[in-house]
JSON list of C-alpha atoms in Angstrom, two decimals:
[
{"chain": "I", "resi": 1, "resn": "MET", "atom": "CA", "xyz": [-63.61, 68.73, -90.24]},
{"chain": "I", "resi": 2, "resn": "LEU", "atom": "CA", "xyz": [-66.73, 66.89, -91.42]},
{"chain": "I", "resi": 3, "resn": "THR", "atom": "CA", "xyz": [-65.94, 67.49, -95.10]},
{"chain": "I", "resi": 4, "resn": "LYS", "atom": "CA", "xyz": [-62.36, 66.33, -94.62]},
{"chain": "I", "resi": 5, "resn": "PHE", "atom": "CA", "xyz": [-63.49, 63.18, -92.85]},
{"chain": "I", "resi": 6, "resn": "LEU", "atom": "CA", "xyz": [-66.18, 62.32, -95.41]},
{"chain": "I", "resi": 7, "resn": "ILE", "atom": "CA", "xyz": [-63.58, 62.59, -98.17]},
{"chain": "I", "resi": 8, "resn": "THR", "atom": "CA", "xyz": [-61.30, 60.32, -96.13]},
{"chain": "I", "resi": 9, "resn": "ALA", "atom": "CA", "xyz": [-64.07, 57.75, -95.57]},
{"chain": "I", "resi": 10, "resn": "LEU", "atom": "CA", "xyz": [-64.93, 57.72, -99.28]},
{"chain": "I", "resi": 11, "resn": "PHE", "atom": "CA", "xyz": [-61.27, 57.33, -100.17]},
{"chain": "I", "resi": 12, "resn": "ALA", "atom": "CA", "xyz": [-61.00, 54.47, -97.65]},
{"chain": "I", "resi": 13, "resn": "ALA", "atom": "CA", "xyz": [-63.94, 52.65, -99.23]},
{"chain": "I", "resi": 14, "resn": "LEU", "atom": "CA", "xyz": [-62.38, 53.01, -102.69]},
{"chain": "I", "resi": 15, "resn": "ILE", "atom": "CA", "xyz": [-59.04, 51.73, -101.38]},
{"chain": "I", "resi": 16, "resn": "GLU", "atom": "CA", "xyz": [-60.65, 48.58, -99.95]},
{"chain": "I", "resi": 17, "resn": "SER", "atom": "CA", "xyz": [-62.24, 47.81, -103.32]},
{"chain": "I", "resi": 18, "resn": "LEU", "atom": "CA", "xyz": [-58.85, 47.65, -105.05]},
{"chain": "I", "resi": 19, "resn": "PRO", "atom": "CA", "xyz": [-56.89, 44.42, -105.56]},
{"chain": "I", "resi": 20, "resn": "VAL", "atom": "CA", "xyz": [-54.60, 43.41, -102.75]},
{"chain": "I", "resi": 21, "resn": "GLU", "atom": "CA", "xyz": [-51.17, 45.02, -102.91]},
{"chain": "I", "resi": 22, "resn": "ALA", "atom": "CA", "xyz": [-49.61, 43.08, -100.06]},
{"chain": "I", "resi": 23, "resn": "SER", "atom": "CA", "xyz": [-45.94, 42.16, -100.11]},
{"chain": "I", "resi": 24, "resn": "THR", "atom": "CA", "xyz": [-46.79, 38.59, -99.10]},
{"chain": "I", "resi": 25, "resn": "ARG", "atom": "CA", "xyz": [-47.24, 36.62, -102.31]},
{"chain": "I", "resi": 26, "resn": "TYR", "atom": "CA", "xyz": [-46.76, 33.29, -104.05]},
{"chain": "I", "resi": 27, "resn": "GLU", "atom": "CA", "xyz": [-43.70, 32.47, -106.08]},
{"chain": "I", "resi": 28, "resn": "LYS", "atom": "CA", "xyz": [-44.77, 32.71, -109.72]},
{"chain": "I", "resi": 29, "resn": "LYS", "atom": "CA", "xyz": [-43.63, 29.23, -110.78]},
{"chain": "I", "resi": 30, "resn": "SER", "atom": "CA", "xyz": [-44.28, 27.36, -107.53]},
{"chain": "I", "resi": 31, "resn": "CYS", "atom": "CA", "xyz": [-46.48, 27.29, -104.45]},
{"chain": "I", "resi": 32, "resn": "GLN", "atom": "CA", "xyz": [-43.81, 28.81, -102.24]},
{"chain": "I", "resi": 33, "resn": "ILE", "atom": "CA", "xyz": [-45.09, 31.78, -100.23]},
{"chain": "I", "resi": 34, "resn": "ILE", "atom": "CA", "xyz": [-42.82, 34.81, -100.05]},
{"chain": "I", "resi": 35, "resn": "GLY", "atom": "CA", "xyz": [-43.49, 36.75, -96.88]},
{"chain": "I", "resi": 36, "resn": "ASP", "atom": "CA", "xyz": [-42.97, 40.39, -96.04]},
{"chain": "I", "resi": 37, "resn": "ALA", "atom": "CA", "xyz": [-39.74, 40.26, -94.07]},
{"chain": "I", "resi": 38, "resn": "ASP", "atom": "CA", "xyz": [-39.93, 43.97, -93.25]},
{"chain": "I", "resi": 39, "resn": "ILE", "atom": "CA", "xyz": [-43.05, 43.41, -91.12]},
{"chain": "I", "resi": 40, "resn": "TYR", "atom": "CA", "xyz": [-42.92, 39.87, -89.73]},
{"chain": "I", "resi": 41, "resn": "GLY", "atom": "CA", "xyz": [-39.58, 38.48, -90.85]},
{"chain": "I", "resi": 42, "resn": "ILE", "atom": "CA", "xyz": [-37.32, 36.47, -88.59]},
{"chain": "I", "resi": 43, "resn": "GLY", "atom": "CA", "xyz": [-35.37, 39.55, -87.54]},
{"chain": "I", "resi": 44, "resn": "VAL", "atom": "CA", "xyz": [-38.47, 41.45, -86.45]},
{"chain": "I", "resi": 45, "resn": "ARG", "atom": "CA", "xyz": [-39.86, 38.45, -84.58]},
{"chain": "I", "resi": 46, "resn": "VAL", "atom": "CA", "xyz": [-36.58, 37.70, -82.83]},
{"chain": "I", "resi": 47, "resn": "GLY", "atom": "CA", "xyz": [-36.37, 41.35, -81.80]},
{"chain": "I", "resi": 48, "resn": "TYR", "atom": "CA", "xyz": [-39.82, 41.16, -80.22]},
{"chain": "I", "resi": 49, "resn": "TYR", "atom": "CA", "xyz": [-39.43, 37.75, -78.60]},
{"chain": "I", "resi": 50, "resn": "LEU", "atom": "CA", "xyz": [-35.96, 38.19, -77.12]},
{"chain": "I", "resi": 51, "resn": "THR", "atom": "CA", "xyz": [-36.77, 41.61, -75.72]},
{"chain": "I", "resi": 52, "resn": "TRP", "atom": "CA", "xyz": [-39.98, 40.34, -74.16]},
{"chain": "I", "resi": 53, "resn": "PHE", "atom": "CA", "xyz": [-38.23, 37.27, -72.74]},
{"chain": "I", "resi": 54, "resn": "ALA", "atom": "CA", "xyz": [-35.40, 39.39, -71.32]},
{"chain": "I", "resi": 55, "resn": "GLY", "atom": "CA", "xyz": [-37.94, 41.73, -69.73]},
{"chain": "I", "resi": 56, "resn": "VAL", "atom": "CA", "xyz": [-39.73, 38.82, -68.04]},
{"chain": "I", "resi": 57, "resn": "ILE", "atom": "CA", "xyz": [-36.46, 37.46, -66.66]},
{"chain": "I", "resi": 58, "resn": "SER", "atom": "CA", "xyz": [-35.32, 40.90, -65.45]},
{"chain": "I", "resi": 59, "resn": "PHE", "atom": "CA", "xyz": [-38.63, 41.61, -63.75]},
{"chain": "I", "resi": 60, "resn": "GLY", "atom": "CA", "xyz": [-38.69, 38.18, -62.12]},
{"chain": "I", "resi": 61, "resn": "ALA", "atom": "CA", "xyz": [-35.12, 38.58, -60.87]},
{"chain": "I", "resi": 62, "resn": "GLY", "atom": "CA", "xyz": [-35.86, 42.02, -59.44]},
{"chain": "I", "resi": 63, "resn": "GLU", "atom": "CA", "xyz": [-33.48, 43.77, -61.85]},
{"chain": "I", "resi": 64, "resn": "LYS", "atom": "CA", "xyz": [-35.82, 46.67, -62.54]},
{"chain": "I", "resi": 65, "resn": "THR", "atom": "CA", "xyz": [-32.93, 49.00, -63.36]},
{"chain": "I", "resi": 66, "resn": "SER", "atom": "CA", "xyz": [-32.44, 47.21, -66.68]},
{"chain": "I", "resi": 67, "resn": "MET", "atom": "CA", "xyz": [-36.04, 47.75, -67.78]},
{"chain": "I", "resi": 68, "resn": "PRO", "atom": "CA", "xyz": [-35.43, 51.21, -69.37]},
{"chain": "I", "resi": 69, "resn": "ASP", "atom": "CA", "xyz": [-32.78, 49.71, -71.65]},
{"chain": "I", "resi": 70, "resn": "LEU", "atom": "CA", "xyz": [-35.15, 46.96, -72.72]},
{"chain": "I", "resi": 71, "resn": "LEU", "atom": "CA", "xyz": [-37.87, 49.51, -73.39]},
{"chain": "I", "resi": 72, "resn": "ASN", "atom": "CA", "xyz": [-35.45, 51.42, -75.61]},
{"chain": "I", "resi": 73, "resn": "VAL", "atom": "CA", "xyz": [-34.93, 48.26, -77.66]},
{"chain": "I", "resi": 74, "resn": "VAL", "atom": "CA", "xyz": [-38.70, 47.85, -77.99]},
{"chain": "I", "resi": 75, "resn": "ASN", "atom": "CA", "xyz": [-39.01, 51.48, -79.08]},
{"chain": "I", "resi": 76, "resn": "VAL", "atom": "CA", "xyz": [-36.39, 50.93, -81.78]},
{"chain": "I", "resi": 77, "resn": "VAL", "atom": "CA", "xyz": [-38.29, 47.91, -83.13]},
{"chain": "I", "resi": 78, "resn": "PHE", "atom": "CA", "xyz": [-41.58, 49.82, -83.02]},
{"chain": "I", "resi": 79, "resn": "PHE", "atom": "CA", "xyz": [-40.00, 52.74, -84.84]},
{"chain": "I", "resi": 80, "resn": "ALA", "atom": "CA", "xyz": [-38.74, 50.41, -87.57]},
{"chain": "I", "resi": 81, "resn": "VAL", "atom": "CA", "xyz": [-42.25, 48.96, -88.00]},
{"chain": "I", "resi": 82, "resn": "ILE", "atom": "CA", "xyz": [-43.69, 52.49, -88.21]},
{"chain": "I", "resi": 83, "resn": "VAL", "atom": "CA", "xyz": [-41.19, 53.35, -90.95]},
{"chain": "I", "resi": 84, "resn": "THR", "atom": "CA", "xyz": [-42.29, 50.22, -92.81]},
{"chain": "I", "resi": 85, "resn": "LEU", "atom": "CA", "xyz": [-45.90, 51.29, -92.38]},
{"chain": "I", "resi": 86, "resn": "PHE", "atom": "CA", "xyz": [-45.28, 54.65, -94.01]},
{"chain": "I", "resi": 87, "resn": "LEU", "atom": "CA", "xyz": [-43.36, 53.01, -96.84]},
{"chain": "I", "resi": 88, "resn": "ALA", "atom": "CA", "xyz": [-46.40, 50.78, -97.41]},
{"chain": "I", "resi": 89, "resn": "LEU", "atom": "CA", "xyz": [-48.61, 53.86, -97.44]},
{"chain": "I", "resi": 90, "resn": "GLN", "atom": "CA", "xyz": [-46.44, 55.43, -100.13]},
{"chain": "I", "resi": 91, "resn": "SER", "atom": "CA", "xyz": [-46.84, 52.31, -102.27]},
{"chain": "I", "resi": 92, "resn": "PHE", "atom": "CA", "xyz": [-50.64, 52.70, -101.98]},
{"chain": "I", "resi": 93, "resn": "SER", "atom": "CA", "xyz": [-51.10, 49.54, -99.96]},
{"chain": "I", "resi": 94, "resn": "VAL", "atom": "CA", "xyz": [-54.41, 48.52, -98.42]},
{"chain": "I", "resi": 95, "resn": "ILE", "atom": "CA", "xyz": [-52.70, 48.97, -95.05]},
{"chain": "I", "resi": 96, "resn": "ILE", "atom": "CA", "xyz": [-53.57, 52.66, -95.43]},
{"chain": "I", "resi": 97, "resn": "MET", "atom": "CA", "xyz": [-56.89, 51.86, -93.73]},
{"chain": "I", "resi": 98, "resn": "THR", "atom": "CA", "xyz": [-54.94, 51.17, -90.55]},
{"chain": "I", "resi": 99, "resn": "GLN", "atom": "CA", "xyz": [-53.48, 54.65, -90.73]},
{"chain": "I", "resi": 100, "resn": "PHE", "atom": "CA", "xyz": [-56.94, 56.19, -91.13]},
{"chain": "I", "resi": 101, "resn": "THR", "atom": "CA", "xyz": [-58.13, 54.34, -88.04]},
{"chain": "I", "resi": 102, "resn": "GLU", "atom": "CA", "xyz": [-55.15, 55.55, -86.02]},
{"chain": "I", "resi": 103, "resn": "ILE", "atom": "CA", "xyz": [-55.72, 59.15, -87.09]},
{"chain": "I", "resi": 104, "resn": "PHE", "atom": "CA", "xyz": [-59.39, 59.24, -86.13]},
{"chain": "I", "resi": 105, "resn": "GLN", "atom": "CA", "xyz": [-59.44, 56.86, -83.16]},
{"chain": "I", "resi": 106, "resn": "ARG", "atom": "CA", "xyz": [-59.61, 59.80, -80.73]},
{"chain": "I", "resi": 107, "resn": "SER", "atom": "CA", "xyz": [-62.90, 60.85, -82.27]},
{"chain": "I", "resi": 108, "resn": "TRP", "atom": "CA", "xyz": [-65.92, 58.67, -81.55]},
{"chain": "I", "resi": 109, "resn": "GLY", "atom": "CA", "xyz": [-67.61, 60.06, -84.64]},
{"chain": "I", "resi": 110, "resn": "GLY", "atom": "CA", "xyz": [-64.64, 59.27, -86.85]},
{"chain": "I", "resi": 111, "resn": "PHE", "atom": "CA", "xyz": [-64.10, 55.84, -85.33]},
{"chain": "I", "resi": 112, "resn": "MET", "atom": "CA", "xyz": [-67.76, 54.85, -85.72]},
{"chain": "I", "resi": 113, "resn": "THR", "atom": "CA", "xyz": [-67.89, 56.10, -89.31]},
{"chain": "I", "resi": 114, "resn": "LEU", "atom": "CA", "xyz": [-64.74, 54.20, -90.29]},
{"chain": "I", "resi": 115, "resn": "THR", "atom": "CA", "xyz": [-66.04, 51.09, -88.55]},
{"chain": "I", "resi": 116, "resn": "SER", "atom": "CA", "xyz": [-69.24, 51.35, -90.59]},
{"chain": "I", "resi": 117, "resn": "VAL", "atom": "CA", "xyz": [-67.11, 51.38, -93.75]},
{"chain": "I", "resi": 118, "resn": "HIS", "atom": "CA", "xyz": [-65.41, 48.15, -92.67]},
{"chain": "I", "resi": 119, "resn": "THR", "atom": "CA", "xyz": [-68.60, 46.38, -91.63]},
{"chain": "I", "resi": 120, "resn": "GLY", "atom": "CA", "xyz": [-70.46, 47.56, -94.72]},
{"chain": "I", "resi": 121, "resn": "LEU", "atom": "CA", "xyz": [-67.86, 45.92, -96.96]},
{"chain": "I", "resi": 122, "resn": "LEU", "atom": "CA", "xyz": [-67.70, 42.59, -95.11]},
{"chain": "I", "resi": 123, "resn": "PRO", "atom": "CA", "xyz": [-70.45, 40.86, -97.17]},
{"chain": "I", "resi": 124, "resn": "TRP", "atom": "CA", "xyz": [-68.69, 41.90, -100.37]},
{"chain": "I", "resi": 125, "resn": "LEU", "atom": "CA", "xyz": [-65.43, 40.52, -98.98]},
{"chain": "I", "resi": 126, "resn": "TYR", "atom": "CA", "xyz": [-66.77, 37.12, -97.92]},
{"chain": "I", "resi": 127, "resn": "TRP", "atom": "CA", "xyz": [-69.14, 36.62, -100.87]},
{"chain": "I", "resi": 128, "resn": "VAL", "atom": "CA", "xyz": [-67.12, 38.09, -103.76]},
{"chain": "I", "resi": 129, "resn": "ARG", "atom": "CA", "xyz": [-63.46, 38.49, -102.82]},
{"chain": "I", "resi": 130, "resn": "ILE", "atom": "CA", "xyz": [-62.97, 35.50, -100.54]},
{"chain": "I", "resi": 131, "resn": "ASP", "atom": "CA", "xyz": [-60.31, 34.04, -102.86]},
{"chain": "I", "resi": 132, "resn": "GLN", "atom": "CA", "xyz": [-58.21, 37.19, -103.17]},
{"chain": "I", "resi": 133, "resn": "GLY", "atom": "CA", "xyz": [-54.54, 36.46, -102.71]},
{"chain": "I", "resi": 134, "resn": "ARG", "atom": "CA", "xyz": [-55.13, 32.74, -103.17]},
{"chain": "I", "resi": 135, "resn": "LYS", "atom": "CA", "xyz": [-53.39, 30.67, -105.81]},
{"chain": "I", "resi": 136, "resn": "MET", "atom": "CA", "xyz": [-56.04, 28.20, -106.87]},
{"chain": "I", "resi": 137, "resn": "ASP", "atom": "CA", "xyz": [-53.71, 25.52, -108.27]},
{"chain": "I", "resi": 138, "resn": "CYS", "atom": "CA", "xyz": [-51.81, 25.33, -104.98]},
{"chain": "I", "resi": 139, "resn": "PRO", "atom": "CA", "xyz": [-52.88, 23.41, -101.88]},
{"chain": "I", "resi": 140, "resn": "SER", "atom": "CA", "xyz": [-54.64, 25.46, -99.24]},
{"chain": "I", "resi": 141, "resn": "VAL", "atom": "CA", "xyz": [-52.27, 26.90, -96.67]},
{"chain": "I", "resi": 142, "resn": "LYS", "atom": "CA", "xyz": [-53.18, 26.02, -93.11]},
{"chain": "I", "resi": 143, "resn": "MET", "atom": "CA", "xyz": [-52.66, 28.55, -90.36]},
{"chain": "I", "resi": 144, "resn": "TRP", "atom": "CA", "xyz": [-51.74, 27.69, -86.80]},
{"chain": "I", "resi": 145, "resn": "ILE", "atom": "CA", "xyz": [-54.19, 28.84, -84.11]},
{"chain": "I", "resi": 146, "resn": "PHE", "atom": "CA", "xyz": [-53.47, 26.34, -81.33]},
{"chain": "I", "resi": 147, "resn": "ALA", "atom": "CA", "xyz": [-53.92, 23.73, -84.07]},
{"chain": "I", "resi": 148, "resn": "PRO", "atom": "CA", "xyz": [-53.68, 23.57, -87.89]},
{"chain": "I", "resi": 149, "resn": "PHE", "atom": "CA", "xyz": [-56.57, 25.58, -89.30]},
{"chain": "I", "resi": 150, "resn": "ASP", "atom": "CA", "xyz": [-57.69, 26.07, -92.89]},
{"chain": "I", "resi": 151, "resn": "PHE", "atom": "CA", "xyz": [-59.07, 29.55, -93.55]},
{"chain": "I", "resi": 152, "resn": "TYR", "atom": "CA", "xyz": [-60.66, 28.29, -96.76]},
{"chain": "I", "resi": 153, "resn": "ASN", "atom": "CA", "xyz": [-62.61, 25.59, -94.97]},
{"chain": "I", "resi": 154, "resn": "PRO", "atom": "CA", "xyz": [-66.16, 25.64, -96.46]},
{"chain": "I", "resi": 155, "resn": "HIS", "atom": "CA", "xyz": [-67.78, 25.61, -93.01]},
{"chain": "I", "resi": 156, "resn": "TYR", "atom": "CA", "xyz": [-65.61, 28.49, -91.85]},
{"chain": "I", "resi": 157, "resn": "ILE", "atom": "CA", "xyz": [-66.43, 30.49, -94.99]},
{"chain": "I", "resi": 158, "resn": "ARG", "atom": "CA", "xyz": [-70.17, 29.92, -94.53]},
{"chain": "I", "resi": 159, "resn": "PHE", "atom": "CA", "xyz": [-69.91, 31.00, -90.90]},
{"chain": "I", "resi": 160, "resn": "ASN", "atom": "CA", "xyz": [-68.13, 34.22, -91.89]},
{"chain": "I", "resi": 161, "resn": "ARG", "atom": "CA", "xyz": [-70.74, 34.92, -94.55]},
{"chain": "I", "resi": 162, "resn": "VAL", "atom": "CA", "xyz": [-73.56, 34.65, -92.02]},
{"chain": "I", "resi": 163, "resn": "VAL", "atom": "CA", "xyz": [-71.67, 36.84, -89.54]},
{"chain": "I", "resi": 164, "resn": "SER", "atom": "CA", "xyz": [-70.93, 39.41, -92.24]},
{"chain": "I", "resi": 165, "resn": "ILE", "atom": "CA", "xyz": [-74.65, 39.78, -92.99]},
{"chain": "I", "resi": 166, "resn": "VAL", "atom": "CA", "xyz": [-75.50, 40.17, -89.29]},
{"chain": "I", "resi": 167, "resn": "VAL", "atom": "CA", "xyz": [-72.75, 42.76, -88.79]},
{"chain": "I", "resi": 168, "resn": "TYR", "atom": "CA", "xyz": [-73.77, 44.54, -91.99]},
{"chain": "I", "resi": 169, "resn": "LEU", "atom": "CA", "xyz": [-77.20, 45.23, -90.50]},
{"chain": "I", "resi": 170, "resn": "GLY", "atom": "CA", "xyz": [-75.52, 47.32, -87.82]},
{"chain": "I", "resi": 171, "resn": "ALA", "atom": "CA", "xyz": [-73.47, 49.39, -90.28]},
{"chain": "I", "resi": 172, "resn": "PRO", "atom": "CA", "xyz": [-76.23, 52.00, -90.93]},
{"chain": "I", "resi": 173, "resn": "PHE", "atom": "CA", "xyz": [-76.58, 52.61, -87.20]},
{"chain": "I", "resi": 174, "resn": "LEU", "atom": "CA", "xyz": [-72.82, 53.07, -86.82]},
{"chain": "I", "resi": 175, "resn": "LEU", "atom": "CA", "xyz": [-72.74, 55.38, -89.83]},
{"chain": "I", "resi": 176, "resn": "GLY", "atom": "CA", "xyz": [-75.69, 57.44, -88.60]},
{"chain": "I", "resi": 177, "resn": "GLY", "atom": "CA", "xyz": [-74.31, 57.73, -85.09]},
{"chain": "I", "resi": 178, "resn": "GLY", "atom": "CA", "xyz": [-70.83, 58.61, -86.33]},
{"chain": "I", "resi": 179, "resn": "LEU", "atom": "CA", "xyz": [-72.09, 61.30, -88.69]},
{"chain": "I", "resi": 180, "resn": "TRP", "atom": "CA", "xyz": [-74.33, 62.73, -85.96]},
{"chain": "I", "resi": 181, "resn": "LEU", "atom": "CA", "xyz": [-71.34, 63.04, -83.62]},
{"chain": "I", "resi": 182, "resn": "LEU", "atom": "CA", "xyz": [-69.23, 64.60, -86.37]},
{"chain": "I", "resi": 183, "resn": "ILE", "atom": "CA", "xyz": [-71.92, 67.13, -87.28]},
{"chain": "I", "resi": 184, "resn": "THR", "atom": "CA", "xyz": [-72.99, 68.10, -83.78]},
{"chain": "I", "resi": 185, "resn": "GLY", "atom": "CA", "xyz": [-69.71, 67.53, -82.00]},
{"chain": "I", "resi": 186, "resn": "LYS", "atom": "CA", "xyz": [-71.64, 65.97, -79.12]},
{"chain": "I", "resi": 187, "resn": "ILE", "atom": "CA", "xyz": [-71.02, 62.77, -77.20]},
{"chain": "I", "resi": 188, "resn": "PRO", "atom": "CA", "xyz": [-73.93, 61.10, -75.37]},
{"chain": "I", "resi": 189, "resn": "VAL", "atom": "CA", "xyz": [-73.53, 61.62, -71.63]},
{"chain": "I", "resi": 190, "resn": "ILE", "atom": "CA", "xyz": [-74.89, 59.17, -69.07]},
{"chain": "I", "resi": 191, "resn": "PRO", "atom": "CA", "xyz": [-76.66, 61.10, -66.28]},
{"chain": "I", "resi": 192, "resn": "ALA", "atom": "CA", "xyz": [-75.07, 60.99, -62.86]},
{"chain": "I", "resi": 193, "resn": "ILE", "atom": "CA", "xyz": [-76.56, 58.38, -60.53]},
{"chain": "I", "resi": 194, "resn": "SER", "atom": "CA", "xyz": [-76.94, 59.11, -56.82]},
{"chain": "I", "resi": 195, "resn": "LYS", "atom": "CA", "xyz": [-76.32, 56.57, -54.11]},
{"chain": "I", "resi": 196, "resn": "GLN", "atom": "CA", "xyz": [-80.03, 55.80, -54.08]},
{"chain": "I", "resi": 197, "resn": "GLY", "atom": "CA", "xyz": [-79.81, 55.04, -57.80]},
{"chain": "I", "resi": 198, "resn": "ASP", "atom": "CA", "xyz": [-82.25, 57.82, -58.79]},
{"chain": "I", "resi": 199, "resn": "PRO", "atom": "CA", "xyz": [-80.89, 60.20, -61.45]},
{"chain": "I", "resi": 200, "resn": "LYS", "atom": "CA", "xyz": [-83.34, 62.90, -60.33]},
{"chain": "I", "resi": 201, "resn": "THR", "atom": "CA", "xyz": [-81.98, 62.99, -56.79]},
{"chain": "I", "resi": 202, "resn": "SER", "atom": "CA", "xyz": [-78.33, 63.18, -57.80]},
{"chain": "I", "resi": 203, "resn": "SER", "atom": "CA", "xyz": [-76.69, 66.40, -56.71]},
{"chain": "I", "resi": 204, "resn": "PRO", "atom": "CA", "xyz": [-75.10, 68.61, -59.37]},
{"chain": "I", "resi": 205, "resn": "GLN", "atom": "CA", "xyz": [-71.36, 68.89, -59.51]},
{"chain": "I", "resi": 206, "resn": "ARG", "atom": "CA", "xyz": [-70.04, 71.65, -57.29]},
{"chain": "I", "resi": 207, "resn": "SER", "atom": "CA", "xyz": [-68.18, 74.45, -58.99]},
{"chain": "I", "resi": 208, "resn": "ALA", "atom": "CA", "xyz": [-65.12, 76.36, -57.81]},
{"chain": "I", "resi": 209, "resn": "ASP", "atom": "CA", "xyz": [-67.32, 79.37, -56.93]},
{"chain": "I", "resi": 210, "resn": "ASP", "atom": "CA", "xyz": [-69.50, 77.20, -54.69]},
{"chain": "I", "resi": 211, "resn": "ASP", "atom": "CA", "xyz": [-66.43, 75.97, -52.82]},
{"chain": "I", "resi": 212, "resn": "SER", "atom": "CA", "xyz": [-65.20, 79.54, -52.44]},
{"chain": "I", "resi": 213, "resn": "GLU", "atom": "CA", "xyz": [-68.51, 80.68, -50.95]},
{"chain": "I", "resi": 214, "resn": "LEU", "atom": "CA", "xyz": [-68.46, 77.74, -48.54]},
{"chain": "I", "resi": 215, "resn": "GLU", "atom": "CA", "xyz": [-64.98, 78.67, -47.34]},
{"chain": "I", "resi": 216, "resn": "LYS", "atom": "CA", "xyz": [-66.12, 82.27, -46.73]},
{"chain": "I", "resi": 217, "resn": "GLU", "atom": "CA", "xyz": [-69.07, 81.05, -44.66]},
{"chain": "I", "resi": 218, "resn": "LYS", "atom": "CA", "xyz": [-66.80, 78.91, -42.52]},
{"chain": "I", "resi": 219, "resn": "LYS", "atom": "CA", "xyz": [-64.50, 81.87, -41.85]},
{"chain": "I", "resi": 220, "resn": "GLY", "atom": "CA", "xyz": [-67.47, 84.07, -40.99]},
{"chain": "I", "resi": 221, "resn": "VAL", "atom": "CA", "xyz": [-66.89, 86.46, -43.86]}
]
């Protein structure tokens, strides 16, 4: 298990160092952005929004019997997105890191080790590859987060660079803790606390045998 995961983590780090292979791109002869309609196109968004809106109306009107049908619609949309995800994986997209995280999210050791890979690469991202996917001769594209926002704003970039260094300092601890959990298979356990708040006075958990003996004593056996 450990060998398999270490190979996966190394492969993940190599994947993140490759150029972006996203479907969202600029038109070659203009500044028009071509989005990935299979993931966030108008059809996908309408499917999400209408289903959610219909669910809110049904729940508010007390029509709970229609909820299973709405959930089936949501499941169909989710299934379509999952199919798109696997198609992206086959084309060797950077989205493969998402799949690694989903596979190992049940394991604290795996999750911590993968997180250390992400945090360890953040300084490289914000100091070296900050302009990846950007067409320099085109005006900066502003995103909408409650207001127009420029992701290439110099102040925002400097802030992310400082944060990336701070987070990077925690990467070795995440990596060490994750590898320790993977090697030992242990998860730190917080000792039980009694009502008085003293761990030493907390009573141990009763077993099934203890309960059986107590029942025999009550019956006079």
